[in-house]
Short mmCIF file of N, CA, C and O and ligand atoms in Angstrom, two decimals:
data_model
loop_
_atom_site.label_atom_id
_atom_site.label_comp_id
_atom_site.label_asym_id
_atom_site.label_seq_id
_atom_site.Cartn_x
_atom_site.Cartn_y
_atom_site.Cartn_z
N MET A 1 -113.36 78.09 11.30
CA MET A 1 -112.61 77.39 12.32
C MET A 1 -112.56 75.90 12.05
O MET A 1 -112.04 75.17 12.85
N THR A 2 -113.17 75.46 10.93
CA THR A 2 -113.23 74.04 10.70
C THR A 2 -111.90 73.50 10.18
O THR A 2 -111.39 72.53 10.70
N ASP A 3 -111.36 74.16 9.16
CA ASP A 3 -110.14 73.61 8.56
C ASP A 3 -109.12 74.73 8.36
O ASP A 3 -108.87 75.14 7.24
N ASP A 4 -108.56 75.23 9.44
CA ASP A 4 -107.54 76.25 9.29
C ASP A 4 -106.15 75.67 9.49
O ASP A 4 -105.19 76.39 9.61
N ARG A 5 -106.06 74.35 9.52
CA ARG A 5 -104.74 73.75 9.66
C ARG A 5 -103.89 74.06 8.44
O ARG A 5 -102.72 74.34 8.54
N HIS A 6 -104.52 74.05 7.27
CA HIS A 6 -103.77 74.34 6.06
C HIS A 6 -103.26 75.78 6.07
O HIS A 6 -102.13 76.05 5.72
N GLU A 7 -104.14 76.72 6.51
CA GLU A 7 -103.78 78.13 6.51
C GLU A 7 -102.70 78.45 7.53
O GLU A 7 -101.94 79.38 7.37
N THR A 8 -102.66 77.71 8.62
CA THR A 8 -101.72 78.03 9.68
C THR A 8 -100.56 77.04 9.73
O THR A 8 -99.83 77.01 10.70
N LYS A 9 -100.37 76.27 8.67
CA LYS A 9 -99.30 75.30 8.66
C LYS A 9 -97.94 75.98 8.81
O LYS A 9 -97.60 76.89 8.07
N GLY A 10 -97.17 75.55 9.79
CA GLY A 10 -95.85 76.12 10.02
C GLY A 10 -95.86 77.41 10.80
O GLY A 10 -94.81 77.92 11.14
N GLN A 11 -97.06 77.95 11.09
CA GLN A 11 -97.14 79.21 11.82
C GLN A 11 -97.25 78.91 13.31
O GLN A 11 -97.96 78.00 13.71
N PRO A 12 -96.58 79.72 14.13
CA PRO A 12 -96.70 79.50 15.58
C PRO A 12 -98.07 79.97 16.07
O PRO A 12 -98.69 80.84 15.46
N ALA A 13 -98.54 79.42 17.16
CA ALA A 13 -99.76 79.91 17.79
C ALA A 13 -99.52 81.32 18.29
O ALA A 13 -98.38 81.72 18.52
N THR A 14 -100.60 82.09 18.41
CA THR A 14 -100.47 83.50 18.81
C THR A 14 -99.73 83.64 20.13
O THR A 14 -98.86 84.49 20.27
N GLY A 15 -100.05 82.77 21.09
CA GLY A 15 -99.40 82.86 22.40
C GLY A 15 -97.92 82.59 22.34
O GLY A 15 -97.12 83.31 22.92
N SER A 16 -97.52 81.57 21.60
CA SER A 16 -96.09 81.26 21.54
C SER A 16 -95.36 82.27 20.68
O SER A 16 -94.19 82.56 20.92
N ALA A 17 -96.03 82.83 19.66
CA ALA A 17 -95.40 83.89 18.86
C ALA A 17 -95.10 85.09 19.74
O ALA A 17 -94.04 85.71 19.62
N ALA A 18 -96.03 85.42 20.64
CA ALA A 18 -95.81 86.55 21.55
C ALA A 18 -94.73 86.23 22.56
O ALA A 18 -93.85 87.04 22.83
N LEU A 19 -94.76 85.02 23.10
CA LEU A 19 -93.83 84.63 24.15
C LEU A 19 -92.39 84.58 23.64
O LEU A 19 -91.46 84.99 24.31
N PHE A 20 -92.21 84.07 22.42
CA PHE A 20 -90.86 83.89 21.90
C PHE A 20 -90.48 84.92 20.85
O PHE A 20 -89.47 84.77 20.18
N ALA A 21 -91.30 85.98 20.69
CA ALA A 21 -91.03 87.05 19.72
C ALA A 21 -90.80 86.46 18.33
O ALA A 21 -89.86 86.82 17.64
N SER A 22 -91.70 85.57 17.94
CA SER A 22 -91.56 84.88 16.66
C SER A 22 -92.33 85.58 15.57
O SER A 22 -93.37 86.18 15.82
N CYS A 23 -91.83 85.45 14.37
CA CYS A 23 -92.54 85.93 13.19
C CYS A 23 -93.85 85.14 13.08
O CYS A 23 -93.85 83.92 13.18
N PRO A 24 -95.01 85.84 12.89
CA PRO A 24 -96.28 85.11 12.84
C PRO A 24 -96.43 84.24 11.59
O PRO A 24 -97.28 83.35 11.58
N ARG A 25 -95.63 84.47 10.56
CA ARG A 25 -95.74 83.66 9.35
C ARG A 25 -94.86 82.42 9.40
O ARG A 25 -95.32 81.31 9.14
N CYS A 26 -93.56 82.60 9.76
CA CYS A 26 -92.63 81.47 9.65
C CYS A 26 -92.16 80.94 11.01
O CYS A 26 -91.59 79.86 11.08
N GLY A 27 -92.37 81.70 12.09
CA GLY A 27 -91.99 81.21 13.41
C GLY A 27 -90.54 81.50 13.79
O GLY A 27 -90.14 81.16 14.90
N ALA A 28 -89.77 82.15 12.91
CA ALA A 28 -88.39 82.51 13.28
C ALA A 28 -88.43 83.62 14.32
O ALA A 28 -89.33 84.46 14.31
N LYS A 29 -87.45 83.63 15.20
CA LYS A 29 -87.44 84.62 16.29
C LYS A 29 -86.81 85.93 15.80
O LYS A 29 -85.73 86.33 16.23
N THR A 30 -87.52 86.59 14.89
CA THR A 30 -86.98 87.78 14.23
C THR A 30 -87.86 89.01 14.43
O THR A 30 -87.68 90.00 13.74
N LEU A 31 -88.79 88.96 15.39
CA LEU A 31 -89.80 90.01 15.49
C LEU A 31 -89.24 91.34 15.96
O LEU A 31 -89.67 92.39 15.49
N PHE A 32 -88.27 91.33 16.87
CA PHE A 32 -87.80 92.58 17.45
C PHE A 32 -86.36 92.89 17.03
O PHE A 32 -85.50 92.02 16.98
N ALA A 33 -86.11 94.21 16.74
CA ALA A 33 -84.76 94.68 16.44
C ALA A 33 -84.12 95.29 17.68
O ALA A 33 -82.92 95.39 17.79
N GLY A 34 -84.96 95.74 18.63
CA GLY A 34 -84.49 96.31 19.89
C GLY A 34 -85.33 95.74 21.01
O GLY A 34 -86.14 94.85 20.77
N PRO A 35 -85.15 96.27 22.24
CA PRO A 35 -85.93 95.73 23.37
C PRO A 35 -87.44 95.73 23.12
O PRO A 35 -88.11 94.75 23.42
N VAL A 36 -87.98 96.84 22.58
CA VAL A 36 -89.42 96.88 22.30
C VAL A 36 -89.71 97.40 20.89
O VAL A 36 -90.83 97.74 20.56
N LYS A 37 -88.68 97.44 20.04
CA LYS A 37 -88.85 97.96 18.68
C LYS A 37 -88.91 96.81 17.68
O LYS A 37 -88.03 95.95 17.67
N PHE A 38 -89.98 96.81 16.87
CA PHE A 38 -90.10 95.78 15.85
C PHE A 38 -88.99 95.90 14.82
O PHE A 38 -88.54 97.00 14.51
N ALA A 39 -88.57 94.78 14.27
CA ALA A 39 -87.68 94.80 13.12
C ALA A 39 -88.47 95.29 11.91
O ALA A 39 -89.70 95.28 11.91
N GLU A 40 -87.79 95.77 10.88
CA GLU A 40 -88.47 96.23 9.67
C GLU A 40 -89.22 95.08 9.00
O GLU A 40 -90.36 95.24 8.59
N ARG A 41 -88.56 93.95 8.89
CA ARG A 41 -89.16 92.78 8.27
C ARG A 41 -88.50 91.52 8.80
O ARG A 41 -87.44 91.58 9.40
N CYS A 42 -89.15 90.39 8.58
CA CYS A 42 -88.59 89.12 9.02
C CYS A 42 -87.37 88.78 8.16
O CYS A 42 -87.44 88.82 6.94
N GLU A 43 -86.26 88.47 8.82
CA GLU A 43 -85.04 88.16 8.08
C GLU A 43 -85.13 86.80 7.41
O GLU A 43 -84.38 86.52 6.48
N THR A 44 -86.05 85.96 7.85
CA THR A 44 -86.16 84.62 7.28
C THR A 44 -87.12 84.57 6.10
O THR A 44 -86.78 84.11 5.02
N CYS A 45 -88.37 85.05 6.31
CA CYS A 45 -89.39 84.93 5.25
C CYS A 45 -89.71 86.25 4.58
O CYS A 45 -90.43 86.28 3.58
N GLY A 46 -89.21 87.38 5.11
CA GLY A 46 -89.43 88.67 4.45
C GLY A 46 -90.75 89.34 4.78
O GLY A 46 -91.09 90.35 4.16
N LEU A 47 -91.52 88.82 5.73
CA LEU A 47 -92.79 89.45 6.11
C LEU A 47 -92.51 90.87 6.61
O LEU A 47 -91.67 91.07 7.47
N ASP A 48 -93.24 91.85 6.03
CA ASP A 48 -93.04 93.25 6.38
C ASP A 48 -93.78 93.57 7.68
O ASP A 48 -95.00 93.69 7.69
N PHE A 49 -93.04 93.71 8.78
CA PHE A 49 -93.67 94.01 10.07
C PHE A 49 -94.17 95.45 10.13
O PHE A 49 -95.05 95.76 10.91
N ALA A 50 -93.60 96.34 9.31
CA ALA A 50 -93.96 97.76 9.36
C ALA A 50 -95.39 98.00 8.91
O ALA A 50 -96.00 98.99 9.29
N LYS A 51 -95.97 97.11 8.10
CA LYS A 51 -97.32 97.34 7.61
C LYS A 51 -98.39 97.02 8.67
O LYS A 51 -99.54 97.34 8.48
N PHE A 52 -97.98 96.42 9.77
CA PHE A 52 -98.92 96.15 10.85
C PHE A 52 -98.94 97.34 11.80
O PHE A 52 -97.90 97.84 12.19
N ASN A 53 -100.15 97.79 12.13
CA ASN A 53 -100.29 98.98 12.96
C ASN A 53 -100.64 98.58 14.39
O ASN A 53 -101.79 98.64 14.80
N VAL A 54 -99.63 98.17 15.13
CA VAL A 54 -99.85 97.78 16.52
C VAL A 54 -99.90 99.02 17.40
O VAL A 54 -100.69 99.11 18.34
N GLY A 55 -99.09 100.04 17.09
CA GLY A 55 -99.11 101.29 17.84
C GLY A 55 -98.56 101.15 19.24
O GLY A 55 -98.00 100.12 19.62
N ASP A 56 -98.74 102.20 20.00
CA ASP A 56 -98.23 102.23 21.38
C ASP A 56 -99.34 102.14 22.40
O ASP A 56 -99.16 102.51 23.55
N GLY A 57 -100.49 101.66 21.99
CA GLY A 57 -101.62 101.53 22.91
C GLY A 57 -101.31 100.70 24.14
O GLY A 57 -101.69 101.09 25.25
N PRO A 58 -100.62 99.57 23.99
CA PRO A 58 -100.35 98.75 25.18
C PRO A 58 -99.46 99.45 26.20
O PRO A 58 -99.50 99.12 27.38
N ALA A 59 -98.64 100.43 25.77
CA ALA A 59 -97.67 101.04 26.68
C ALA A 59 -98.35 101.73 27.85
O ALA A 59 -97.93 101.57 29.00
N ALA A 60 -99.40 102.49 27.59
CA ALA A 60 -100.08 103.23 28.66
C ALA A 60 -100.71 102.26 29.66
O ALA A 60 -100.55 102.42 30.88
N PHE A 61 -101.40 101.24 29.15
CA PHE A 61 -102.04 100.27 30.04
C PHE A 61 -100.99 99.53 30.87
O PHE A 61 -101.14 99.35 32.07
N LEU A 62 -99.92 99.11 30.22
CA LEU A 62 -98.89 98.36 30.93
C LEU A 62 -98.23 99.19 32.01
O LEU A 62 -97.98 98.69 33.11
N THR A 63 -97.96 100.45 31.69
CA THR A 63 -97.32 101.32 32.68
C THR A 63 -98.22 101.47 33.90
O THR A 63 -97.75 101.42 35.04
N MET A 64 -99.53 101.63 33.67
CA MET A 64 -100.46 101.76 34.80
C MET A 64 -100.56 100.46 35.60
O MET A 64 -100.58 100.48 36.83
N ILE A 65 -100.61 99.33 34.90
CA ILE A 65 -100.74 98.05 35.60
C ILE A 65 -99.49 97.76 36.41
O ILE A 65 -99.56 97.42 37.60
N VAL A 66 -98.32 97.91 35.78
CA VAL A 66 -97.06 97.66 36.50
C VAL A 66 -96.90 98.67 37.63
O VAL A 66 -96.49 98.32 38.74
N GLY A 67 -97.26 99.93 37.38
CA GLY A 67 -97.17 100.96 38.42
C GLY A 67 -98.03 100.64 39.62
O GLY A 67 -97.58 100.74 40.77
N ALA A 68 -99.27 100.22 39.39
CA ALA A 68 -100.17 99.88 40.49
C ALA A 68 -99.62 98.69 41.27
O ALA A 68 -99.63 98.68 42.51
N PHE A 69 -99.13 97.69 40.56
CA PHE A 69 -98.56 96.50 41.19
C PHE A 69 -97.37 96.88 42.08
O PHE A 69 -97.28 96.44 43.24
N VAL A 70 -96.49 97.74 41.57
CA VAL A 70 -95.29 98.13 42.32
C VAL A 70 -95.66 99.00 43.52
O VAL A 70 -95.08 98.85 44.60
N VAL A 71 -96.63 99.89 43.36
CA VAL A 71 -97.04 100.75 44.49
C VAL A 71 -97.58 99.88 45.63
O VAL A 71 -97.23 100.10 46.80
N VAL A 72 -98.40 98.89 45.30
CA VAL A 72 -98.94 98.00 46.33
C VAL A 72 -97.80 97.26 47.04
O VAL A 72 -97.76 97.19 48.27
N LEU A 73 -96.86 96.72 46.27
CA LEU A 73 -95.73 96.00 46.87
C LEU A 73 -94.86 96.93 47.71
O LEU A 73 -94.41 96.55 48.80
N ALA A 74 -94.61 98.14 47.20
CA ALA A 74 -93.76 99.08 47.93
C ALA A 74 -94.42 99.50 49.25
O ALA A 74 -93.74 99.59 50.28
N LEU A 75 -95.72 99.74 49.21
CA LEU A 75 -96.44 100.10 50.45
C LEU A 75 -96.41 98.94 51.45
O LEU A 75 -96.16 99.15 52.64
N TRP A 76 -96.63 97.74 50.94
CA TRP A 76 -96.58 96.58 51.83
C TRP A 76 -95.19 96.43 52.46
O TRP A 76 -95.08 96.21 53.66
N LEU A 77 -94.15 96.57 51.64
CA LEU A 77 -92.78 96.44 52.15
C LEU A 77 -92.48 97.51 53.19
O LEU A 77 -91.91 97.23 54.25
N GLN A 78 -92.86 98.75 52.88
CA GLN A 78 -92.59 99.86 53.79
C GLN A 78 -93.33 99.68 55.12
O GLN A 78 -92.76 99.89 56.19
N LEU A 79 -94.57 99.27 55.06
CA LEU A 79 -95.37 99.15 56.27
C LEU A 79 -94.97 97.94 57.11
O LEU A 79 -95.09 97.97 58.33
N SER A 80 -94.47 96.88 56.44
CA SER A 80 -94.15 95.68 57.21
C SER A 80 -92.70 95.64 57.67
O SER A 80 -92.43 95.20 58.79
N LEU A 81 -91.73 96.07 56.85
CA LEU A 81 -90.32 95.96 57.22
C LEU A 81 -89.62 97.31 57.44
O LEU A 81 -88.52 97.34 57.99
N GLU A 82 -90.21 98.38 56.93
CA GLU A 82 -89.62 99.72 57.03
C GLU A 82 -88.15 99.74 56.61
O GLU A 82 -87.28 100.13 57.39
N PRO A 83 -87.85 99.34 55.37
CA PRO A 83 -86.45 99.34 54.91
C PRO A 83 -86.00 100.77 54.60
O PRO A 83 -86.83 101.67 54.44
N PRO A 84 -84.67 101.01 54.48
CA PRO A 84 -84.20 102.33 54.05
C PRO A 84 -84.63 102.61 52.61
O PRO A 84 -84.95 101.69 51.85
N TRP A 85 -84.61 103.89 52.22
CA TRP A 85 -85.14 104.31 50.91
C TRP A 85 -84.43 103.63 49.74
O TRP A 85 -85.03 103.33 48.72
N TRP A 86 -83.10 103.37 49.90
CA TRP A 86 -82.34 102.81 48.77
C TRP A 86 -82.78 101.37 48.46
O TRP A 86 -82.59 100.89 47.34
N VAL A 87 -83.34 100.67 49.43
CA VAL A 87 -83.87 99.33 49.14
C VAL A 87 -85.03 99.44 48.15
O VAL A 87 -85.13 98.64 47.21
N HIS A 88 -85.86 100.47 48.32
CA HIS A 88 -86.96 100.67 47.37
C HIS A 88 -86.43 100.95 45.96
O HIS A 88 -86.92 100.41 44.98
N VAL A 89 -85.38 101.78 45.88
CA VAL A 89 -84.80 102.12 44.57
C VAL A 89 -84.24 100.85 43.92
O VAL A 89 -84.49 100.58 42.75
N LEU A 90 -83.48 100.07 44.69
CA LEU A 90 -82.86 98.85 44.14
C LEU A 90 -83.91 97.82 43.71
O LEU A 90 -83.70 97.10 42.74
N LEU A 91 -85.01 97.76 44.42
CA LEU A 91 -86.04 96.78 44.09
C LEU A 91 -86.94 97.23 42.95
O LEU A 91 -87.14 96.50 41.97
N TRP A 92 -87.48 98.43 43.07
CA TRP A 92 -88.61 98.80 42.21
C TRP A 92 -88.18 99.35 40.86
O TRP A 92 -88.90 99.14 39.87
N VAL A 93 -87.06 100.05 40.78
CA VAL A 93 -86.65 100.58 39.47
C VAL A 93 -86.40 99.46 38.46
O VAL A 93 -86.97 99.49 37.37
N PRO A 94 -85.59 98.43 38.81
CA PRO A 94 -85.43 97.34 37.83
C PRO A 94 -86.73 96.58 37.57
O PRO A 94 -86.98 96.17 36.43
N LEU A 95 -87.55 96.43 38.60
CA LEU A 95 -88.81 95.71 38.41
C LEU A 95 -89.75 96.48 37.48
O LEU A 95 -90.40 95.88 36.61
N ILE A 96 -89.80 97.80 37.62
CA ILE A 96 -90.66 98.61 36.75
C ILE A 96 -90.15 98.53 35.31
O ILE A 96 -90.91 98.26 34.38
N ILE A 97 -88.84 98.75 35.13
CA ILE A 97 -88.28 98.74 33.77
C ILE A 97 -88.44 97.36 33.14
O ILE A 97 -88.92 97.22 32.01
N GLY A 98 -88.06 96.33 33.88
CA GLY A 98 -88.17 94.97 33.35
C GLY A 98 -89.60 94.58 33.08
O GLY A 98 -89.91 93.97 32.05
N GLY A 99 -90.51 94.94 33.98
CA GLY A 99 -91.92 94.60 33.80
C GLY A 99 -92.52 95.28 32.60
O GLY A 99 -93.27 94.65 31.83
N VAL A 100 -92.22 96.55 32.40
CA VAL A 100 -92.78 97.27 31.25
C VAL A 100 -92.19 96.74 29.94
O VAL A 100 -92.91 96.50 28.98
N VAL A 101 -90.87 96.53 29.91
CA VAL A 101 -90.23 96.05 28.67
C VAL A 101 -90.74 94.65 28.32
O VAL A 101 -91.15 94.38 27.18
N LEU A 102 -90.76 93.76 29.31
CA LEU A 102 -91.24 92.40 29.06
C LEU A 102 -92.71 92.41 28.66
O LEU A 102 -93.12 91.73 27.71
N GLY A 103 -93.50 93.20 29.37
CA GLY A 103 -94.92 93.30 29.05
C GLY A 103 -95.16 93.86 27.66
O GLY A 103 -96.03 93.40 26.93
N LEU A 104 -94.38 94.88 27.28
CA LEU A 104 -94.53 95.45 25.94
C LEU A 104 -94.18 94.43 24.87
O LEU A 104 -94.85 94.33 23.85
N ARG A 105 -93.10 93.69 25.08
CA ARG A 105 -92.72 92.67 24.09
C ARG A 105 -93.83 91.64 23.93
O ARG A 105 -94.17 91.25 22.82
N LEU A 106 -94.39 91.21 25.05
CA LEU A 106 -95.45 90.20 24.99
C LEU A 106 -96.70 90.74 24.30
O LEU A 106 -97.25 90.11 23.41
N THR A 107 -97.15 91.94 24.72
CA THR A 107 -98.41 92.45 24.16
C THR A 107 -98.24 92.89 22.71
O THR A 107 -99.12 92.64 21.88
N LYS A 108 -97.10 93.51 22.37
CA LYS A 108 -96.90 93.92 20.98
C LYS A 108 -96.77 92.70 20.07
O LYS A 108 -97.32 92.68 18.97
N GLY A 109 -96.05 91.68 20.53
CA GLY A 109 -95.94 90.44 19.75
C GLY A 109 -97.29 89.77 19.58
O GLY A 109 -97.62 89.28 18.50
N TRP A 110 -98.08 89.77 20.65
CA TRP A 110 -99.40 89.15 20.59
C TRP A 110 -100.31 89.92 19.63
O TRP A 110 -101.02 89.33 18.82
N LEU A 111 -100.29 91.26 19.72
CA LEU A 111 -101.14 92.07 18.85
C LEU A 111 -100.75 91.90 17.39
O LEU A 111 -101.62 91.77 16.52
N LEU A 112 -99.44 91.90 17.09
CA LEU A 112 -99.02 91.75 15.70
C LEU A 112 -99.40 90.37 15.17
O LEU A 112 -99.89 90.25 14.04
N SER A 113 -99.22 89.36 15.98
CA SER A 113 -99.57 88.01 15.56
C SER A 113 -101.08 87.89 15.32
O SER A 113 -101.53 87.27 14.35
N THR A 114 -101.87 88.50 16.21
CA THR A 114 -103.32 88.49 16.05
C THR A 114 -103.73 89.20 14.78
O THR A 114 -104.59 88.73 14.04
N GLU A 115 -103.11 90.37 14.53
CA GLU A 115 -103.46 91.13 13.33
C GLU A 115 -103.06 90.36 12.08
O GLU A 115 -103.80 90.34 11.08
N TYR A 116 -101.91 89.70 12.11
CA TYR A 116 -101.49 88.90 10.96
C TYR A 116 -102.50 87.80 10.67
O TYR A 116 -102.90 87.58 9.53
N ARG A 117 -102.95 87.10 11.71
CA ARG A 117 -103.91 86.02 11.53
C ARG A 117 -105.25 86.54 11.02
O ARG A 117 -105.88 85.92 10.18
N ARG A 118 -105.69 87.70 11.54
CA ARG A 118 -106.95 88.28 11.10
C ARG A 118 -106.88 88.65 9.62
O ARG A 118 -107.79 88.38 8.85
N ARG A 119 -105.77 89.24 9.20
CA ARG A 119 -105.61 89.60 7.79
C ARG A 119 -105.57 88.35 6.92
O ARG A 119 -106.13 88.33 5.83
N ALA A 120 -104.89 87.32 7.39
CA ALA A 120 -104.83 86.08 6.62
C ALA A 120 -106.23 85.49 6.48
O ALA A 120 -106.61 84.99 5.41
N GLU A 121 -107.02 85.58 7.56
CA GLU A 121 -108.39 85.06 7.54
C GLU A 121 -109.24 85.88 6.58
O GLU A 121 -109.99 85.33 5.78
N GLU A 122 -109.13 87.23 6.62
CA GLU A 122 -109.88 88.09 5.71
C GLU A 122 -109.50 87.80 4.27
O GLU A 122 -110.35 87.73 3.40
N HIS A 123 -108.20 87.63 4.02
CA HIS A 123 -107.74 87.35 2.67
C HIS A 123 -108.32 86.02 2.17
O HIS A 123 -108.73 85.92 1.03
N ARG A 124 -108.39 85.05 3.06
CA ARG A 124 -108.95 83.75 2.68
C ARG A 124 -110.42 83.89 2.30
O ARG A 124 -110.88 83.30 1.34
N HIS A 125 -111.17 84.72 3.05
CA HIS A 125 -112.57 84.94 2.74
C HIS A 125 -112.74 85.67 1.41
O HIS A 125 -113.63 85.37 0.64
N GLU A 126 -111.87 86.68 1.15
CA GLU A 126 -111.94 87.40 -0.12
C GLU A 126 -111.72 86.46 -1.28
O GLU A 126 -112.41 86.52 -2.29
N VAL A 127 -110.75 85.58 -1.16
CA VAL A 127 -110.45 84.62 -2.23
C VAL A 127 -111.63 83.69 -2.44
O VAL A 127 -112.06 83.45 -3.57
N SER A 128 -112.23 83.18 -1.34
CA SER A 128 -113.32 82.23 -1.50
C SER A 128 -114.59 82.92 -1.97
O SER A 128 -115.42 82.32 -2.63
N ASP A 129 -114.78 84.24 -1.68
CA ASP A 129 -115.95 84.96 -2.15
C ASP A 129 -115.89 85.19 -3.66
O ASP A 129 -116.92 85.20 -4.34
N SER A 130 -114.70 85.37 -4.21
CA SER A 130 -114.58 85.68 -5.63
C SER A 130 -114.67 84.44 -6.50
O SER A 130 -114.71 84.54 -7.71
N GLU A 131 -114.68 83.28 -5.90
CA GLU A 131 -114.75 82.06 -6.71
C GLU A 131 -116.19 81.73 -7.09
O GLU A 131 -117.12 82.07 -6.44
ZN1 ZN B 1 -90.87 85.14 9.04
#
């Protein structure tokens, strides 16, 4: 952690890479080809995103977190205002879809960026060990 400025020169921080769907190597906004699907590789620097194994682990957690959040809000709305059923549909369906998609983009981008940095750090140690 003393001198990683050289290793991370030009690379976005993990948080901003996740927030802006940026390539962890060059910072171009090329991480996703679809709403939650990674691109095959970075169109700018050629980094192969397919070799990173982020998986679908975040999806289950996000669905449960967003689901719990929406259930609490829906119960509160129903008990306090008693709106007709279609108000719940109009409110919660877009919120669930948007929350899960946005959450998946953030967590998958964050995980890929973290894995990229960890591999870069391991590679740096391998190089310095062989010298
Ligand atoms: Zn790139």
